[in-house]
Tab-separated table of C-alpha atoms in Angstrom:
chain	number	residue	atom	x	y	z
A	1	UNK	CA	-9.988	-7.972	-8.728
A	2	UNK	CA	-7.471	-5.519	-9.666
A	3	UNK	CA	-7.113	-1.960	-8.315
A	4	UNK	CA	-7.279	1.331	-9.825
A	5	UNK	CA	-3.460	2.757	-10.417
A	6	UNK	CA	-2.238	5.311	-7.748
A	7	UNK	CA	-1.122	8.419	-9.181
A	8	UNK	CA	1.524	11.028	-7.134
A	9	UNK	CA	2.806	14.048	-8.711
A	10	UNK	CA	5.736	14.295	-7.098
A	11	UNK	CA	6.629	17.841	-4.980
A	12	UNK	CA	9.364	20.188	-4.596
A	13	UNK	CA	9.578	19.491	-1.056
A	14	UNK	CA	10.093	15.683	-1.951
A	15	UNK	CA	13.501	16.306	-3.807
A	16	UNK	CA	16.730	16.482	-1.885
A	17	UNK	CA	19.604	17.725	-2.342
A	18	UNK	CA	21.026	16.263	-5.656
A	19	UNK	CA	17.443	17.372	-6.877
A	20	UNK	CA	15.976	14.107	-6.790
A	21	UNK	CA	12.859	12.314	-5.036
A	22	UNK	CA	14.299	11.331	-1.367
A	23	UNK	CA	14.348	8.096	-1.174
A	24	UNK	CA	12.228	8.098	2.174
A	25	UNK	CA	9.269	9.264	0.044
A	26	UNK	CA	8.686	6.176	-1.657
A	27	UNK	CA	7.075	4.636	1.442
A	28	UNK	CA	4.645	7.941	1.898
A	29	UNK	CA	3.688	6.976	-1.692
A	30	UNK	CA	3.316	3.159	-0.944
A	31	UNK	CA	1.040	4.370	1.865
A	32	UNK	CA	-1.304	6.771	-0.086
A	33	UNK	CA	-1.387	4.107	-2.241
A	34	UNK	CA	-2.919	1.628	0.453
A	35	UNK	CA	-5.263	3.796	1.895
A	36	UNK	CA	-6.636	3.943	-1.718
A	37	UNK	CA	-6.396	0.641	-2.306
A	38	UNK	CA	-8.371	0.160	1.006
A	39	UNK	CA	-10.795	2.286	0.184
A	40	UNK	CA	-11.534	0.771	-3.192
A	41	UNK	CA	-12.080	-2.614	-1.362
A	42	UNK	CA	-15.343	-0.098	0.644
A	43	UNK	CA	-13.105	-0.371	3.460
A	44	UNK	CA	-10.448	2.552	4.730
A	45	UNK	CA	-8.892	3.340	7.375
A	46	UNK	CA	-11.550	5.379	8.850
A	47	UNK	CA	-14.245	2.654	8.337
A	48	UNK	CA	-12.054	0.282	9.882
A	49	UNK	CA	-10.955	2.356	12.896
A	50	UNK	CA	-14.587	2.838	13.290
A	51	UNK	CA	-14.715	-0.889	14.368
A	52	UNK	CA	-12.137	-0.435	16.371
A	53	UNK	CA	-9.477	-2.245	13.835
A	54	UNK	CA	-6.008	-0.971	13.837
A	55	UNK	CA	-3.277	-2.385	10.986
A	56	UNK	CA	-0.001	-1.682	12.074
A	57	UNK	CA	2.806	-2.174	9.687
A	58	UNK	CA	4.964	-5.076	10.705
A	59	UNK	CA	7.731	-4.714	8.153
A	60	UNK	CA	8.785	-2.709	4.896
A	61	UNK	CA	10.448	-3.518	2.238
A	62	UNK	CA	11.690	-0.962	-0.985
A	63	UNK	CA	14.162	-1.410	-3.653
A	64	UNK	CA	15.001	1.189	-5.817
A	65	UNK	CA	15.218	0.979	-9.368
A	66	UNK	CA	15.524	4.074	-10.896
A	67	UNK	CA	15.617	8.020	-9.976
A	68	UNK	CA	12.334	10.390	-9.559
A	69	UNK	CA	12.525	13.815	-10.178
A	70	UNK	CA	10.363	16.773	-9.266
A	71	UNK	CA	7.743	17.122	-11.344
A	72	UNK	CA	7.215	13.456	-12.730
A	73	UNK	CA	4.285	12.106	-12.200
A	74	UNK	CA	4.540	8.199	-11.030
A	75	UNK	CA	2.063	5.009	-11.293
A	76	UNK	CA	1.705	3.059	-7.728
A	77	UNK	CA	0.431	-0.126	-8.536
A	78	UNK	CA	-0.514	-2.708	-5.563
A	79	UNK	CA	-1.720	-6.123	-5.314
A	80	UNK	CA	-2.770	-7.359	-1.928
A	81	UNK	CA	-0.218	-10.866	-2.155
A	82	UNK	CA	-1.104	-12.712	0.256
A	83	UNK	CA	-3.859	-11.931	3.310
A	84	UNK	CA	-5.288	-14.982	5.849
A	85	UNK	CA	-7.742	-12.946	8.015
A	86	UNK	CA	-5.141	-11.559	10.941
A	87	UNK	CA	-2.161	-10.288	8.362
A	88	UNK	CA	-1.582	-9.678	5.041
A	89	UNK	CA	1.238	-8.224	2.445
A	90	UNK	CA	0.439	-5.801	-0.246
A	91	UNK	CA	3.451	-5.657	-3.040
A	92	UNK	CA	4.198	-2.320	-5.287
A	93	UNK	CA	5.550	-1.263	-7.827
A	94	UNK	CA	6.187	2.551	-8.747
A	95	UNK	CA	6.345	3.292	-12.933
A	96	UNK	CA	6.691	6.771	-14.619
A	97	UNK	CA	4.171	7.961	-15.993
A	98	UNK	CA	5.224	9.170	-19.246
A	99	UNK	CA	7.395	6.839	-19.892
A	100	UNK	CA	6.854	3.478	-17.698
A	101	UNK	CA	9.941	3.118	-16.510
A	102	UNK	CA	9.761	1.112	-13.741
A	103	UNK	CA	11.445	3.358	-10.556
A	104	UNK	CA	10.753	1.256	-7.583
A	105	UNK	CA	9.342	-2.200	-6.103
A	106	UNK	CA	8.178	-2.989	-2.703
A	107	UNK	CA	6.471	-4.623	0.207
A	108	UNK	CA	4.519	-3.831	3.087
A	109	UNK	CA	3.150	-6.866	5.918
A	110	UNK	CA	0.788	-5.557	8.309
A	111	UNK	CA	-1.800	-7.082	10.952
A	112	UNK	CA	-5.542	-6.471	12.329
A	113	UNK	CA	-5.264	-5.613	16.047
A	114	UNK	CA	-7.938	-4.200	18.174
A	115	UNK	CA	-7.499	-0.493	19.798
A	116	UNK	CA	-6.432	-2.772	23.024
A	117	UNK	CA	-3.471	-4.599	20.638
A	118	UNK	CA	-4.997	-7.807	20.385
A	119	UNK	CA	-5.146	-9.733	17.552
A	120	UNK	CA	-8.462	-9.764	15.276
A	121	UNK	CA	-9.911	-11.652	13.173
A	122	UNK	CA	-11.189	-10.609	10.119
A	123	UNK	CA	-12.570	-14.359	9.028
A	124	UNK	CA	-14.205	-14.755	11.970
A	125	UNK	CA	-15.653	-11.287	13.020
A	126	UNK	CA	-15.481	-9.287	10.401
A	127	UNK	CA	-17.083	-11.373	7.611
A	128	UNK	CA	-17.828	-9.328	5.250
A	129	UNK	CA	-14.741	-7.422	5.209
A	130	UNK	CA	-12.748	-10.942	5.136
A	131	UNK	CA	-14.293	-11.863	1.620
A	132	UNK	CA	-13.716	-8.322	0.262
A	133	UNK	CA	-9.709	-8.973	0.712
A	134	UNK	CA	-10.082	-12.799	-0.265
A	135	UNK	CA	-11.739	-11.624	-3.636
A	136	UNK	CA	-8.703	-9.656	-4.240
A	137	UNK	CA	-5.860	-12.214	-3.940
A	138	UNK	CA	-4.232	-13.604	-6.998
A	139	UNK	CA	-5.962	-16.567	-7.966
A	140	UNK	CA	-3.828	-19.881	-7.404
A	141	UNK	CA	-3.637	-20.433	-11.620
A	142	UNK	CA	-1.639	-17.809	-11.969
């Protein structure tokens, strides 16, 4: 299953001061781009909060490519790479719209804690969200 593209018009208040995107941005957009993700799979935040799942980011990872400017519009584009029921790391990849040029890649790991901050489970108590993400991961012929 692939996801719908992200799309971020980029803001004023995003640019700094050599009048480009700020390079901390890129992670806001990698996270708006999650939480859609998320709630393509019929699963957001909120729904999963609501069970009392938290998923903490563990680590980040962004390299930048090329520069953003106010008033471009960019692509977010993210695959969920690899996911075994307790973590999982979603890649991205942030294009221009116009023009495709590719402007950034990245990666985010995170894991499914409890409010308490104990590991959970998705295979084995939340079954139905567990085969949502499954159906998502690149297939091993690829």
């Amino acid at each position: 299953m692939g996801f719908r593209v992200y799309e971020h018009k980029t803001q004023y208040y995003e640019t700094d001061q050599m009048g480009i995107i700020h390079h901390s941005n890129y992670i806001r957009w990698f996270e708006e781009a999650r939480c859609d993700m998320m709630e393509q799979l019929g699963m957001g935040y909120k729904r999963m909060e609501e069970c009392g799942i938290i998923s903490p980011v563990l680590s980040m990872y962004c390299e930048y490519k090329s520069m953003t400017r106010f008033g471009d519009t960019v692509e977010v584009q993210c695959i969920l790479k690899e996911y075994n029921g307790i973590k999982m790391t979603v890649e991205y990849s942030v294009t221009d719209k116009m023009t495709g040029e590719l402007r950034c890649v990245g990666e985010s790991r995170h894991c499914f804690l409890s409010r308490e901050g104990r590991p959970v489970s998705l295979k084995k108590q939340y079954i139905e969200m567990d085969k949502a993400f499954r159906r998502c991961l690149p297939s091993k012929e690829e």
